[in-house]
mmCIF file of C-alpha atoms in Angstrom:
data_model
loop_
_atom_site.group_PDB
_atom_site.id
_atom_site.type_symbol
_atom_site.label_atom_id
_atom_site.label_comp_id
_atom_site.label_asym_id
_atom_site.label_seq_id
_atom_site.Cartn_x
_atom_site.Cartn_y
_atom_site.Cartn_z
ATOM 1 C CA MET P 190 -16.421 16.561 -0.866
ATOM 2 C CA LYS P 191 -13.201 14.571 -0.950
ATOM 3 C CA VAL P 192 -11.714 13.215 2.282
ATOM 4 C CA PHE P 193 -9.071 10.564 2.880
ATOM 5 C CA LEU P 194 -10.070 7.412 4.721
ATOM 6 C CA ASN P 195 -7.042 5.346 5.709
ATOM 7 C CA GLN P 196 -5.082 7.218 3.020
ATOM 8 C CA GLN P 197 -7.619 6.401 0.287
ATOM 9 C CA ALA P 198 -9.558 9.218 -1.390
ATOM 10 C CA CYS P 199 -13.257 8.991 -0.631
ATOM 11 C CA GLU P 200 -16.215 11.116 -1.778
ATOM 12 C CA LEU P 201 -18.794 12.073 0.834
ATOM 13 C CA PRO P 202 -21.709 14.526 0.652
ATOM 14 C CA GLU P 203 -21.245 18.062 1.983
ATOM 15 C CA GLY P 204 -22.038 18.139 5.696
ATOM 16 C CA ALA P 205 -21.024 14.503 6.218
ATOM 17 C CA THR P 206 -19.970 13.381 9.673
ATOM 18 C CA LEU P 207 -17.315 11.035 10.946
ATOM 19 C CA ALA P 208 -20.097 8.498 11.591
ATOM 20 C CA GLN P 209 -20.873 8.432 7.847
ATOM 21 C CA ALA P 210 -17.220 7.854 6.984
ATOM 22 C CA VAL P 211 -17.012 5.033 9.521
ATOM 23 C CA ALA P 212 -20.166 3.469 8.049
ATOM 24 C CA ILE P 213 -18.779 3.334 4.516
ATOM 25 C CA SER P 214 -15.539 1.778 5.758
ATOM 26 C CA GLN P 215 -17.475 -1.346 6.833
ATOM 27 C CA LEU P 216 -14.889 -1.880 9.571
ATOM 28 C CA THR P 217 -16.229 -3.896 12.493
ATOM 29 C CA PRO P 218 -15.503 -2.825 16.073
ATOM 30 C CA PRO P 219 -13.306 -2.584 17.964
ATOM 31 C CA PHE P 220 -11.375 0.233 16.339
ATOM 32 C CA ALA P 221 -10.313 3.779 17.107
ATOM 33 C CA ALA P 222 -10.825 6.810 14.888
ATOM 34 C CA ALA P 223 -8.550 9.785 14.407
ATOM 35 C CA LEU P 224 -9.501 12.889 12.454
ATOM 36 C CA ASN P 225 -6.499 14.908 11.296
ATOM 37 C CA ARG P 226 -4.369 13.007 13.835
ATOM 38 C CA GLN P 227 -6.710 13.797 16.748
ATOM 39 C CA PHE P 228 -8.435 10.886 18.508
ATOM 40 C CA VAL P 229 -12.251 11.140 18.441
ATOM 41 C CA PRO P 230 -14.289 9.158 21.013
ATOM 42 C CA ASN P 231 -16.887 6.898 19.388
ATOM 43 C CA THR P 232 -19.626 8.764 21.255
ATOM 44 C CA GLN P 233 -18.719 11.854 19.179
ATOM 45 C CA TYR P 234 -18.669 10.344 15.661
ATOM 46 C CA ALA P 235 -22.191 11.550 14.762
ATOM 47 C CA GLN P 236 -21.457 15.081 16.035
ATOM 48 C CA THR P 237 -18.082 15.424 14.292
ATOM 49 C CA PRO P 238 -18.460 17.206 10.946
ATOM 50 C CA LEU P 239 -16.002 16.579 8.143
ATOM 51 C CA GLN P 240 -14.454 19.114 5.815
ATOM 52 C CA GLU P 241 -12.838 18.903 2.390
ATOM 53 C CA GLY P 242 -9.418 17.239 2.613
ATOM 54 C CA ASP P 243 -9.821 15.799 6.120
ATOM 55 C CA GLN P 244 -7.624 12.816 6.968
ATOM 56 C CA ILE P 245 -9.473 9.986 8.751
ATOM 57 C CA GLU P 246 -7.630 7.016 10.170
ATOM 58 C CA LEU P 247 -9.484 3.976 11.495
ATOM 59 C CA ILE P 248 -7.167 1.800 13.525
ATOM 60 C CA ALA P 249 -7.982 -1.725 14.663
ATOM 61 C CA PRO P 250 -6.129 -3.196 17.640
ATOM 62 C CA VAL P 251 -3.468 -5.802 17.006
ATOM 63 C CA VAL P 252 -3.554 -8.907 19.163
ATOM 64 C CA GLY P 253 -0.891 -11.472 19.691
ATOM 65 C CA GLY P 254 2.422 -11.642 21.325
#
């Protein structure tokens, strides 16, 4: 199935979870994840199923001043 990870098209197997999408991003913590503009706690990544066309945003904090 095709989903969008940080606005880039990405192919994942049917039944994939948010945890699988995070894993392929290779982003190192800390970061926050939003699925279709809804924040998802990191404790729920493995239980959050994805569907065709979902929009996933992984957002890393910005430091500095």
